[in-house]
Structure formats: C-alpha cells, structure tokens
C-alpha cells in the first residue's frame, strides 16, 4: 500500500520517542483537516487503512503506539464527521487493550479517551467491547495502565449518563457475567458503574436489582 502520509510523518509516528510520535500525530491531524476542507474523503480513508494495516498490527511496539495516537488524531481532525469512520477507527484501539506491551495498553486507553471525547453518543455502539476492556484493564499489573483506564472509565460514565438511548438491559447482562470476580480492582469498577447509573434520573435501576443482588452480597461476604 502506497504511503499516503509522506516519509517524514511516517518516520515520526514510528519513532521510539513519544515527542516524535506526538509530532507525527499532529501532522496527521493537520493533513486530515486539509483533506476534509477539500472534501477528499477517499484520501482520508486511505490514511486510516494505511495506519491500520501498516502500524496497528506491526510486531514493533513503537509502530503500534504510533497507530493509536494517529487514529485519535484522525478522529479529532474529523470532529463530528468522524462517526462515519468509527467502524474502522475503534476496533484496532479496542484490540490494543490486550496488547502484550503495557505502554501500548496505556496508549490504547488514551486513544480511546480522545476518540470517545469527540464521538460522544456515537461511541455507544461499541460500549460492550469498551466495557469489557475496561473491566480487564482495571486489574492490569501496570499502575499507569490502571490510571489510563480510570480516566477513560470516567468519560464513558459521563457519556452513558447523558444519553437516554443507553440500554440498561444490555448493561445488566454485562454486569451479571462479571459480578463473581475476585479481583478487588475489578469489583471496584463494577460497583462504580452500579452507583453512577443508579444516580442518573432517567435510568431506573431498581427493577434490575434482583439480577445482580446475589453478586453484590457475594462481594460483601468476602
């Protein structure tokens, strides 16, 4: 696949230094803004595909980090128009939640935060996968990854709380499957979601209480 970014930007995104990768992402953002202004949607799509194929699946950890920061940069550049590309932009980031490299996992949290901050309610179709990723990341062995997950978690709580279209039925199913976990950080994550959603005026949690009460009692008894 022909490089649609140019050699300098590609080199920066692959660099081992964070500042260089950040510079590369800023260059991607500027380029995508220019392409958007000129209505060059096909070239933007080529950039996204190039990042996914050549960076996000690379065996080189720095390349994968570069992909994450660049995919977020594309989303920021597109703004509200990014929703049409979320099906391409989001899955590589979710996949990176389980990367073997803890720094990649951290940057995945950061990237998803920036994408979700732009997408807002448009990110909700990916809620199940993001929730599952956060559930695991809260128990990560790396404290920095945990901090990144906590930041993303707060944003996701804000987004779900402000959207009446959020499906409580689907959420309760996600919750039930995980309530018997032993890890204290994962338990804290789950209880935090119950507390937040219970405080939202347009969400009625009481009818669902029998679904997860046994799991909560199990946590308390331990």
PDB file of N, CA and C in Angstrom, residues 2 17 35 42 72 81 95 101 109 132 139 172 197 207-208 211:
ATOM      1  N   UNK A   2       0.617   2.197  -0.905  1.00  0.00           N
ATOM      2  CA  UNK A   2       1.383   3.429  -1.002  1.00  0.00           C
ATOM      3  C   UNK A   2       1.185   4.276   0.245  1.00  0.00           C
ATOM      4  N   UNK A  17      10.727   7.779  20.492  1.00  0.00           N
ATOM      5  CA  UNK A  17      10.482   8.887  21.404  1.00  0.00           C
ATOM      6  C   UNK A  17       9.027   9.361  21.295  1.00  0.00           C
ATOM      7  N   UNK A  35      -7.566  17.804   4.091  1.00  0.00           N
ATOM      8  CA  UNK A  35      -8.301  16.912   3.193  1.00  0.00           C
ATOM      9  C   UNK A  35      -9.807  17.052   3.393  1.00  0.00           C
ATOM     10  N   UNK A  42     -11.760  10.078   0.068  1.00  0.00           N
ATOM     11  CA  UNK A  42     -11.059   8.854  -0.316  1.00  0.00           C
ATOM     12  C   UNK A  42      -9.637   8.837   0.239  1.00  0.00           C
ATOM     13  N   UNK A  72      -6.434   8.481  16.819  1.00  0.00           N
ATOM     14  CA  UNK A  72      -7.110   9.508  17.614  1.00  0.00           C
ATOM     15  C   UNK A  72      -7.000  10.866  16.929  1.00  0.00           C
ATOM     16  N   UNK A  81     -17.765  14.671  12.000  1.00  0.00           N
ATOM     17  CA  UNK A  81     -17.809  13.852  10.789  1.00  0.00           C
ATOM     18  C   UNK A  81     -17.126  12.498  10.981  1.00  0.00           C
ATOM     19  N   UNK A  95      -8.714  -3.605  20.343  1.00  0.00           N
ATOM     20  CA  UNK A  95      -7.810  -4.763  20.288  1.00  0.00           C
ATOM     21  C   UNK A  95      -6.529  -4.492  21.087  1.00  0.00           C
ATOM     22  N   UNK A 101       2.364  -5.399  25.360  1.00  0.00           N
ATOM     23  CA  UNK A 101       3.180  -4.272  25.809  1.00  0.00           C
ATOM     24  C   UNK A 101       2.312  -3.330  26.663  1.00  0.00           C
ATOM     25  N   UNK A 109      -5.789   3.251  25.990  1.00  0.00           N
ATOM     26  CA  UNK A 109      -6.728   3.968  26.856  1.00  0.00           C
ATOM     27  C   UNK A 109      -6.779   5.450  26.473  1.00  0.00           C
ATOM     28  N   UNK A 132     -15.896  -4.257  28.469  1.00  0.00           N
ATOM     29  CA  UNK A 132     -15.147  -5.490  28.720  1.00  0.00           C
ATOM     30  C   UNK A 132     -13.654  -5.202  28.826  1.00  0.00           C
ATOM     31  N   UNK A 139      -7.707  -4.290  36.359  1.00  0.00           N
ATOM     32  CA  UNK A 139      -6.916  -5.268  37.097  1.00  0.00           C
ATOM     33  C   UNK A 139      -5.504  -5.401  36.530  1.00  0.00           C
ATOM     34  N   UNK A 172     -26.980  -4.642  32.154  1.00  0.00           N
ATOM     35  CA  UNK A 172     -27.193  -5.599  33.257  1.00  0.00           C
ATOM     36  C   UNK A 172     -26.669  -6.981  32.877  1.00  0.00           C
ATOM     37  N   UNK A 197     -24.901   4.751  37.551  1.00  0.00           N
ATOM     38  CA  UNK A 197     -26.155   4.624  36.807  1.00  0.00           C
ATOM     39  C   UNK A 197     -27.373   4.758  37.728  1.00  0.00           C
ATOM     40  N   UNK A 207     -35.702  -1.990  39.224  1.00  0.00           N
ATOM     41  CA  UNK A 207     -36.288  -3.223  38.683  1.00  0.00           C
ATOM     42  C   UNK A 207     -35.253  -4.300  38.360  1.00  0.00           C
ATOM     43  N   UNK A 208     -34.005  -3.876  38.203  1.00  0.00           N
ATOM     44  CA  UNK A 208     -32.944  -4.825  37.846  1.00  0.00           C
ATOM     45  C   UNK A 208     -32.211  -5.372  39.065  1.00  0.00           C
ATOM     46  N   UNK A 211     -31.388  -8.994  39.628  1.00  0.00           N
ATOM     47  CA  UNK A 211     -30.439  -9.575  38.671  1.00  0.00           C
ATOM     48  C   UNK A 211     -29.006  -9.586  39.210  1.00  0.00           C
TER      49      UNK A 211
END
